[in-house]
PDB file of C-alpha atoms in Angstrom:
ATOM      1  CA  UNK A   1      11.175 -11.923  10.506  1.00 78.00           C
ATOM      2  CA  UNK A   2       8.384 -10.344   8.643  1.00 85.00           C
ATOM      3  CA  UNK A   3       4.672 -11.139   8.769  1.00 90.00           C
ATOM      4  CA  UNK A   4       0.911 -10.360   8.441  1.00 95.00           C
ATOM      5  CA  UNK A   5      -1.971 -10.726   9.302  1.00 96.00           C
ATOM      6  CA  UNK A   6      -5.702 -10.623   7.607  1.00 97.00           C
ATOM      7  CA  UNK A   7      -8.164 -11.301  11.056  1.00 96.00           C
ATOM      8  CA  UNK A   8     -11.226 -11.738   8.552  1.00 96.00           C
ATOM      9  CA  UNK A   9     -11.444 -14.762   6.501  1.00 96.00           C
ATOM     10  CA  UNK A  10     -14.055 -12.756   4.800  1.00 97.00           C
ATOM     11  CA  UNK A  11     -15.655  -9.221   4.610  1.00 98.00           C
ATOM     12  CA  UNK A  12     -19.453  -8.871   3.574  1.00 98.00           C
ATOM     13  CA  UNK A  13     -20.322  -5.288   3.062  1.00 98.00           C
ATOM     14  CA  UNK A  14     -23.414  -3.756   0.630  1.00 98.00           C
ATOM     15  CA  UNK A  15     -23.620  -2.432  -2.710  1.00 98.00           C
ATOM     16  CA  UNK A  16     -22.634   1.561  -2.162  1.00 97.00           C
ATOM     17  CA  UNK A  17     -21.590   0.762   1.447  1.00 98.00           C
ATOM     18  CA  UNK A  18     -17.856   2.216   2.839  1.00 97.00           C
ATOM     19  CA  UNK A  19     -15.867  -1.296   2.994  1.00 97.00           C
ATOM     20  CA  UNK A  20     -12.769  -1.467   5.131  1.00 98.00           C
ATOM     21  CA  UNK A  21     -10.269  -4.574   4.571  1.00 98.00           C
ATOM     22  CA  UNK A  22      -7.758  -4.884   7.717  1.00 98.00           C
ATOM     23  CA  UNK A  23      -4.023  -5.666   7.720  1.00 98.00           C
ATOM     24  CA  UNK A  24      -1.888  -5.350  10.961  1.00 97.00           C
ATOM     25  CA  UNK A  25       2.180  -6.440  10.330  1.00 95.00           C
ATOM     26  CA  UNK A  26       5.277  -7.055  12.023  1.00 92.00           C
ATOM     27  CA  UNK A  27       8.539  -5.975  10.446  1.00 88.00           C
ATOM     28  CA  UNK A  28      11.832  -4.711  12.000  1.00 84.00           C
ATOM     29  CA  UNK A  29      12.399  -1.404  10.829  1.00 83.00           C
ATOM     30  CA  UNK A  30      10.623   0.880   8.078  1.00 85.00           C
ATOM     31  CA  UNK A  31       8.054  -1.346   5.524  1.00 89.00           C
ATOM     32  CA  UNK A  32       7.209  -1.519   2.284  1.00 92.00           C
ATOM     33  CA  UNK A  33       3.608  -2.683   2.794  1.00 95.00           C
ATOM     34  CA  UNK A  34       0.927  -3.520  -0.020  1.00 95.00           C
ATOM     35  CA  UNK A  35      -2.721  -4.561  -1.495  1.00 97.00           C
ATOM     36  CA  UNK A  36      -3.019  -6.942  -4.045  1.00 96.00           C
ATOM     37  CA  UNK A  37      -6.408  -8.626  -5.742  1.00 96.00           C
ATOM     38  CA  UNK A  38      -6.910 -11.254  -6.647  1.00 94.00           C
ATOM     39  CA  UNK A  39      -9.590 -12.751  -9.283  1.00 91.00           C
ATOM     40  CA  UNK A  40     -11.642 -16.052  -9.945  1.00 84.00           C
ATOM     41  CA  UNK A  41      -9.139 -17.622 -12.570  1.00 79.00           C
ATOM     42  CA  UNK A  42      -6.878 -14.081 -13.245  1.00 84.00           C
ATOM     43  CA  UNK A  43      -3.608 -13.337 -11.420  1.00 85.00           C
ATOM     44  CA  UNK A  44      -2.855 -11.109  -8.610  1.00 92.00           C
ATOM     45  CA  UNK A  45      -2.828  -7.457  -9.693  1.00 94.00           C
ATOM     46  CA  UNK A  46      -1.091  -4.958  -7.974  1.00 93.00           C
ATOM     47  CA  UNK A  47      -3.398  -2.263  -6.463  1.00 95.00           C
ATOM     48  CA  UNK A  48      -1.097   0.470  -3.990  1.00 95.00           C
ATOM     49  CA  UNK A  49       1.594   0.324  -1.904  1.00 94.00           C
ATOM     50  CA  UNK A  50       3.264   2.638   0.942  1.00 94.00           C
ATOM     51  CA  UNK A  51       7.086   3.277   0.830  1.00 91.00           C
ATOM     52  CA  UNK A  52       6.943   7.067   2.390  1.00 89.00           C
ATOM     53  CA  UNK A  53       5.292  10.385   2.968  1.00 89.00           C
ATOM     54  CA  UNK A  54       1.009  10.597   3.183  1.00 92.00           C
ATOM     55  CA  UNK A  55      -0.140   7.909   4.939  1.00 94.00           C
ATOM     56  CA  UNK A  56      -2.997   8.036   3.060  1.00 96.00           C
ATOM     57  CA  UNK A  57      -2.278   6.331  -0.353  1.00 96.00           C
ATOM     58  CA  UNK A  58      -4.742   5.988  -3.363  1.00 96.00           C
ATOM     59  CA  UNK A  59      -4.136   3.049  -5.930  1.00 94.00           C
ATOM     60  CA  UNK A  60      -6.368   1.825  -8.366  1.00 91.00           C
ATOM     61  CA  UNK A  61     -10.011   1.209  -8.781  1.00 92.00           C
ATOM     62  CA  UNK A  62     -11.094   3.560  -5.841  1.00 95.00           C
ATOM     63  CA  UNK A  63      -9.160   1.890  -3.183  1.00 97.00           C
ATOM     64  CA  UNK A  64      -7.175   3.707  -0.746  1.00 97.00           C
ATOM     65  CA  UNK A  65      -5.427   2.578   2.384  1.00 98.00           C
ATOM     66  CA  UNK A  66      -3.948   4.343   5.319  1.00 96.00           C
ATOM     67  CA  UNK A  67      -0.655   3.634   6.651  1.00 96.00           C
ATOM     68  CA  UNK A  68      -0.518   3.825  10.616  1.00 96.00           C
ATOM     69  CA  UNK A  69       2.624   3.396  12.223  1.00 94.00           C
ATOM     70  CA  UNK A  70       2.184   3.227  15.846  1.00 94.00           C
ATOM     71  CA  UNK A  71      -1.264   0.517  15.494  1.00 95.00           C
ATOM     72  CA  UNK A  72       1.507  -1.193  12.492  1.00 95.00           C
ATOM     73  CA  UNK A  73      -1.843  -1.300  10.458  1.00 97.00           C
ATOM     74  CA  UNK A  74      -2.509  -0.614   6.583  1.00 98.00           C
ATOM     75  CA  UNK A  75      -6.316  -1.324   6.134  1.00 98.00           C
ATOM     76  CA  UNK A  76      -7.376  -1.370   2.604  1.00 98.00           C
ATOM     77  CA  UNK A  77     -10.645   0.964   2.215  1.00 98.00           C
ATOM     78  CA  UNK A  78     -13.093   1.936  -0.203  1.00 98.00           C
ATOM     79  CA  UNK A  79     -16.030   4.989   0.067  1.00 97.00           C
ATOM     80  CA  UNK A  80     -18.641   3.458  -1.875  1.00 97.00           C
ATOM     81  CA  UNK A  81     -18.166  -0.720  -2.644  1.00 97.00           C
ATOM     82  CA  UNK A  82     -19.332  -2.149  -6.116  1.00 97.00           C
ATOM     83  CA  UNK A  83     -20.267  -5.744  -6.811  1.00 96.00           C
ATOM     84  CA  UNK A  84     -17.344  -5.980  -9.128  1.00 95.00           C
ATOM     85  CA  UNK A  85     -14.829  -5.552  -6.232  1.00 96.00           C
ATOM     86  CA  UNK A  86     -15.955  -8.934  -4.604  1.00 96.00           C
ATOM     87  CA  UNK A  87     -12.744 -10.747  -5.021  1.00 97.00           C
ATOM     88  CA  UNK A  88      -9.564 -12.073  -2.660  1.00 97.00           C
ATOM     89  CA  UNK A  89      -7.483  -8.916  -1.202  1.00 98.00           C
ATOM     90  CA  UNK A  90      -4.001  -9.711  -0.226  1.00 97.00           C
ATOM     91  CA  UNK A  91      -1.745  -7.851   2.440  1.00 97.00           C
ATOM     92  CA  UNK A  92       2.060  -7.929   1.740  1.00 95.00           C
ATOM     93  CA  UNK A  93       5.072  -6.180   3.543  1.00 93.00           C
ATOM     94  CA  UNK A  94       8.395  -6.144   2.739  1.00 89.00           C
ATOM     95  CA  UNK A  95      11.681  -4.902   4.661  1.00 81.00           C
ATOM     96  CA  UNK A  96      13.492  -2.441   2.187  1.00 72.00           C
ATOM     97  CA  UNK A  97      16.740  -2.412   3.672  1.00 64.00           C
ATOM     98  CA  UNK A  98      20.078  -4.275   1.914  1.00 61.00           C
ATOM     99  CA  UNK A  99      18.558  -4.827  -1.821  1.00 61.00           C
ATOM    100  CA  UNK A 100      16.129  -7.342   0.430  1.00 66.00           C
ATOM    101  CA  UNK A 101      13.455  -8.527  -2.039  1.00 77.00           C
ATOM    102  CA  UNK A 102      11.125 -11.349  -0.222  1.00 84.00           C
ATOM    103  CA  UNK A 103       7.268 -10.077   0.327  1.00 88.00           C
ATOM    104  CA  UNK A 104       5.188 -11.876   2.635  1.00 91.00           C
ATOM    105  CA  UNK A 105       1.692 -11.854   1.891  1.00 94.00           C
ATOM    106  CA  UNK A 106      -0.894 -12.477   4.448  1.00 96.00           C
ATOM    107  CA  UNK A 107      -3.549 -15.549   3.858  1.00 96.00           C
ATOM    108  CA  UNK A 108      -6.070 -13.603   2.529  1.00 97.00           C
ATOM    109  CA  UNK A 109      -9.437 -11.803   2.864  1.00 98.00           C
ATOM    110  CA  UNK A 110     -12.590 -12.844   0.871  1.00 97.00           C
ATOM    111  CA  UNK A 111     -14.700  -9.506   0.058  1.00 97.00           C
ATOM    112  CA  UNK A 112     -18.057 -10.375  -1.146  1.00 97.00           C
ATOM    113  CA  UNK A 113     -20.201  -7.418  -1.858  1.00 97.00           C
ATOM    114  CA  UNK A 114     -23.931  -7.848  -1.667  1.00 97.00           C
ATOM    115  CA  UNK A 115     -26.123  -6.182  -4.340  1.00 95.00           C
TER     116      UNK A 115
ATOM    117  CA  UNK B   1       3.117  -7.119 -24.115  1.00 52.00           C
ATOM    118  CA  UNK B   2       0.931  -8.764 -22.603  1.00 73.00           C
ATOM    119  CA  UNK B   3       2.196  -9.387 -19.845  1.00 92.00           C
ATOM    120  CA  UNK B   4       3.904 -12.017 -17.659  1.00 95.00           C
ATOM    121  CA  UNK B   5       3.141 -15.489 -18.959  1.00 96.00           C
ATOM    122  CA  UNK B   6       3.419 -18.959 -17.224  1.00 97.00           C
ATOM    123  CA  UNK B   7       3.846 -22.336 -18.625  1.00 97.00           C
ATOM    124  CA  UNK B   8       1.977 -24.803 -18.371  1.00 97.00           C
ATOM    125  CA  UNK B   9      -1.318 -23.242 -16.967  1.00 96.00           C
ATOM    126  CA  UNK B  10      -1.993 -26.844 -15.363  1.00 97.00           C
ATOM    127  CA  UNK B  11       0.519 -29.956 -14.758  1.00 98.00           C
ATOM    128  CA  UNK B  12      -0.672 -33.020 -13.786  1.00 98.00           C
ATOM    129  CA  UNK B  13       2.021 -35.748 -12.587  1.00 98.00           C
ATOM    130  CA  UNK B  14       3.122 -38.764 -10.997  1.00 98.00           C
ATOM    131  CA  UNK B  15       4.750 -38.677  -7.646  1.00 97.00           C
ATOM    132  CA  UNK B  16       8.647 -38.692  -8.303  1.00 97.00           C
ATOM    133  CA  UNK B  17       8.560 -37.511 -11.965  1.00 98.00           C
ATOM    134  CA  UNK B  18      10.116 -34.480 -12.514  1.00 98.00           C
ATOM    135  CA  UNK B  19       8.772 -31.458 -13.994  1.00 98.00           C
ATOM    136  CA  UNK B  20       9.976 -27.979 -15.387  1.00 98.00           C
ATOM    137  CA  UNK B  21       7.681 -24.786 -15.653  1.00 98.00           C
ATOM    138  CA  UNK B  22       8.287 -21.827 -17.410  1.00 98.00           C
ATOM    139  CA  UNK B  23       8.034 -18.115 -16.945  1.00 98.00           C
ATOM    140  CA  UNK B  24       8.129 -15.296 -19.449  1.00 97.00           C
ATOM    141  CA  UNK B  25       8.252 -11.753 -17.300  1.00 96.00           C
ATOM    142  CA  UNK B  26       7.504  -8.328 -19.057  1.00 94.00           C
ATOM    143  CA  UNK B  27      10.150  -7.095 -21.793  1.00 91.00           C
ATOM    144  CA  UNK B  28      11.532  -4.426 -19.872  1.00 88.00           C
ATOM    145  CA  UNK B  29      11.441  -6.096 -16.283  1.00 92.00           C
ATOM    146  CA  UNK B  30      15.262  -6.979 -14.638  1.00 91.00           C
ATOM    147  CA  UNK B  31      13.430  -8.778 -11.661  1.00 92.00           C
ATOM    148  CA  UNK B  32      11.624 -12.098 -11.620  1.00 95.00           C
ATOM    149  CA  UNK B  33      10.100 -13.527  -8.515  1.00 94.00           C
ATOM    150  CA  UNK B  34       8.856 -17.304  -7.828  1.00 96.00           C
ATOM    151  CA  UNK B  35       5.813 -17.868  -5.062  1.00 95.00           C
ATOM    152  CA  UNK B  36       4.034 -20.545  -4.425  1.00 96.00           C
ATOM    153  CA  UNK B  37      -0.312 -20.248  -3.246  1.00 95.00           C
ATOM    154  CA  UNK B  38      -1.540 -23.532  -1.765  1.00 95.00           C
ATOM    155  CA  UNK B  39      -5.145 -23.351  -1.257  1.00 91.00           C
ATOM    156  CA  UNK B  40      -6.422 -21.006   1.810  1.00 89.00           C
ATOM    157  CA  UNK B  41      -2.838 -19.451   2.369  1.00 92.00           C
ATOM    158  CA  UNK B  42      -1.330 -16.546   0.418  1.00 93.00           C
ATOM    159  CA  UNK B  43       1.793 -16.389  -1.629  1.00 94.00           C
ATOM    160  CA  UNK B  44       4.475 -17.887  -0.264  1.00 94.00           C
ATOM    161  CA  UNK B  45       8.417 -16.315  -1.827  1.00 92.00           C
ATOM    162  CA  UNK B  46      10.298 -19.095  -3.346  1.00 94.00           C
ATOM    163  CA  UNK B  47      13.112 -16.824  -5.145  1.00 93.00           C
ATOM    164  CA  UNK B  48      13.819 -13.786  -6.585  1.00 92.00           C
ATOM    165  CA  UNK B  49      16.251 -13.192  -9.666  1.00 93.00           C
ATOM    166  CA  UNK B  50      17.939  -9.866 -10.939  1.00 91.00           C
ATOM    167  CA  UNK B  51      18.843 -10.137 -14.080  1.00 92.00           C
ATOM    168  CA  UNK B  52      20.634 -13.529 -14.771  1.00 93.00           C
ATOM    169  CA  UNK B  53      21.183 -13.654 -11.301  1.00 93.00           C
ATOM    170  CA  UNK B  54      19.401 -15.209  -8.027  1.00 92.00           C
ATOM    171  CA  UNK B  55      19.959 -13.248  -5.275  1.00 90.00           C
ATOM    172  CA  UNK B  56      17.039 -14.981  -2.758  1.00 87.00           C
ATOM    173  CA  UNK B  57      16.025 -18.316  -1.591  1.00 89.00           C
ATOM    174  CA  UNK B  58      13.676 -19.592   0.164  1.00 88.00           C
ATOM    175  CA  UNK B  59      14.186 -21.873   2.893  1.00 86.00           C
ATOM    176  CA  UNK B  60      10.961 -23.513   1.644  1.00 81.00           C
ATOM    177  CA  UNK B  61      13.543 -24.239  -1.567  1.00 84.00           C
ATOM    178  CA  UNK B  62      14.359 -27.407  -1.033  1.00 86.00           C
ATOM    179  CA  UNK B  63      17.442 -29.392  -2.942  1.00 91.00           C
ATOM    180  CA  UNK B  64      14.643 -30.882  -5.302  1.00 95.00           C
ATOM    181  CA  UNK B  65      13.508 -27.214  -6.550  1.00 96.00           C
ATOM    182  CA  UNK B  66      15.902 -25.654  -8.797  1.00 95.00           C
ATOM    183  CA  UNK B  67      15.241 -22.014 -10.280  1.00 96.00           C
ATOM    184  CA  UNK B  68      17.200 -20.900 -13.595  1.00 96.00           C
ATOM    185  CA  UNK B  69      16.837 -17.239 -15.961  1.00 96.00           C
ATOM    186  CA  UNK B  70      19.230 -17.897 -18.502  1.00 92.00           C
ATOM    187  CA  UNK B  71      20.647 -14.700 -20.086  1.00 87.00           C
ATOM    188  CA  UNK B  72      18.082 -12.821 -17.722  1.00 86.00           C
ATOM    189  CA  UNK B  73      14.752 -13.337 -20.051  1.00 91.00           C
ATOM    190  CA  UNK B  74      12.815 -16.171 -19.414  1.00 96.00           C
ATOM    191  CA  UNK B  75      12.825 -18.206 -16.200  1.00 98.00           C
ATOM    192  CA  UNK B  76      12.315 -21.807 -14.900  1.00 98.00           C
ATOM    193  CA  UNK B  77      11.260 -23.662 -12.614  1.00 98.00           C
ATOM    194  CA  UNK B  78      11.891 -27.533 -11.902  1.00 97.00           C
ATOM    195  CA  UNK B  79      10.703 -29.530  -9.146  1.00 97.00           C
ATOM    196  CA  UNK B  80      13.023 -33.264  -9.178  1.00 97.00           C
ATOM    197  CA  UNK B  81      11.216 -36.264  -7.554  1.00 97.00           C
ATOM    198  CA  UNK B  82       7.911 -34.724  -7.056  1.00 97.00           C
ATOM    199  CA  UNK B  83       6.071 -35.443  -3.649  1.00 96.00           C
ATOM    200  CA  UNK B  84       2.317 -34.815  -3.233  1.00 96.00           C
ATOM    201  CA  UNK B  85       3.110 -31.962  -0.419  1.00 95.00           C
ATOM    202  CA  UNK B  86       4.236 -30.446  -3.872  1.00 96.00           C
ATOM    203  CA  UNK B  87       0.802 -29.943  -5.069  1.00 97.00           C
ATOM    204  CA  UNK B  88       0.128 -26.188  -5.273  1.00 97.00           C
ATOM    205  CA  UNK B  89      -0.234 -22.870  -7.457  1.00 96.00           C
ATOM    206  CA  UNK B  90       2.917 -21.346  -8.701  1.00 97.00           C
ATOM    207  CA  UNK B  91       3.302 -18.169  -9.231  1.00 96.00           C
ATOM    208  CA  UNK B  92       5.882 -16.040 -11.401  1.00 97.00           C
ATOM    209  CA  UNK B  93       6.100 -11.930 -11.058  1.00 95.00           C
ATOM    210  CA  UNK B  94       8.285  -9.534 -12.214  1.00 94.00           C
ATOM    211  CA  UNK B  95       8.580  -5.484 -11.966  1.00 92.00           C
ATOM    212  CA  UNK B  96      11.519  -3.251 -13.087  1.00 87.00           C
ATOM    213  CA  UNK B  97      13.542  -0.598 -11.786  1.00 78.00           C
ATOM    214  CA  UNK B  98      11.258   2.097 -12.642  1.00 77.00           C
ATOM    215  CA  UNK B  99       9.857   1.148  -9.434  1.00 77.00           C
ATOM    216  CA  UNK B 100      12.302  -0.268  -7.603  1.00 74.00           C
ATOM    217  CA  UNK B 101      11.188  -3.502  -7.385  1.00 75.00           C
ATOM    218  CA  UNK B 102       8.040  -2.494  -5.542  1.00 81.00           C
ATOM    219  CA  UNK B 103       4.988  -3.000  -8.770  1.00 87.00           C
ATOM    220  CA  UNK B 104       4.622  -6.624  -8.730  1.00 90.00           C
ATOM    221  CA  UNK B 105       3.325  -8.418 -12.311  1.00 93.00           C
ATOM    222  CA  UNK B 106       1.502 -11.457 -11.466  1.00 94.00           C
ATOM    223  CA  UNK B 107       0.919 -14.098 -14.341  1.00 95.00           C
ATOM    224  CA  UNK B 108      -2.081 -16.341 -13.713  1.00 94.00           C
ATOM    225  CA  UNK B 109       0.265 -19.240 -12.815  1.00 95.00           C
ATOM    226  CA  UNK B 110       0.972 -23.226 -13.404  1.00 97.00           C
ATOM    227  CA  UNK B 111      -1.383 -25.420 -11.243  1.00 97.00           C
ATOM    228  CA  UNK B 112       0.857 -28.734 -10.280  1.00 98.00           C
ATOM    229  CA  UNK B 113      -0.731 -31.724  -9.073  1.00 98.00           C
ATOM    230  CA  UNK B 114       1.054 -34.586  -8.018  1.00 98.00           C
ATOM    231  CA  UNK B 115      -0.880 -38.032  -7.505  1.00 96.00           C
TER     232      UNK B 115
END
């Protein structure tokens, strides 16, 4: 079985502040993990993922995210936050073995950046 | 394209009708994915399609939900007998082989309510 897990309902951080958004998972074997956002009234967009290599990966708007292996964490993070990023972040992992498609997402994180 | 488009954007029903949503992925994508986002929880996988055909189900896909993609275009989704434990967000992505799968396309999804 795969899972994850947000711990913070909801992340307040300042205008121009780092921001860090946390993910821990459980998977057997190798994952596929991910960040998706999601905005008032727009669908989830897609904003990095890990599959191999750097641990550190970049996606869009900024937002980075660091892969470690032996916490089995993939925080989302940010250098400087804008208000514009307040939104939902989602966590998702995914097994890539046998053509195995599913992604579980976790429940959720509420980022509300203060001006 | 503009991306992947859902159908209705809200339903409003009767416990025990039936209804039928529809999904139009991006042009180019082989892969179509069904979740379902009840409020507070993340997406939850329903079934995933390559092509024409569905490879993964759910257990939460019970004998009253019924997934089709005809001719591997368009999808849909029917729920028979609709209970109010039905009553939820549904969401339709797709992503192609240029990234194996892993680049999710989110449409904004059909709202269902049962009463």
């Amino acid at each position: 079985a795969q899972s994850v897990a947000q711990p913070e309902d909801q992340v307040n951080v300042a205008e121009g502040n780092p921001l860090t958004v946390k993910c821990t998972y459980s998977v057997s074997g190798n994952p596929y993990l991910f960040w998706y956002v999601q905005y008032p009234n727009r669908g989830l967009q897609f904003l990095l993922k890990y599959i191999t290599g750097d641990n550190l990966v970049k996606g869009s708007y900024g937002f980075e995210a660091e892969f470690n292996k032996s916490q089995t964490s993939f925080h989302l993070k940010k250098p400087s936050a804008l208000v514009s990023d307040s939104a939902l972040y989602f966590c998702a992992v995914r097994v890539p073995s046998g053509g195995y498609q599913k992604v579980t997402f976790g429940i959720g994180t509420k980022l509300q950046v203060i001006p | 394209d503009t991306g992947v488009s859902q159908n209705p954007r809200h339903k409003i029903t009767k416990r025990g009708q039936n209804v039928t949503f529809r999904c139009d992925p991006i042009s180019e994508h082989n892969r179509l994915y069904w979740y379902r986002q009840t409020l507070g929880q993340g997406p939850e996988f329903l079934t995933y399609f390559q092509n024409e055909a569905q490879l993964e189900k759910s257990r939460l896909l019970s004998d009253r939900f019924s997934a089709e993609r005809p001719k591997g275009s368009f999808s849909t989704l029917e729920i028979q007998r609709t209970e109010q434990g039905d009553s939820a967000m549904y969401l339709c992505a797709s992503s192609g082989d240029s990234t194996g799968g892993t680049e999710a396309f989110f449409g904004q999804g059909t709202r269902l309510t049962v009463v």
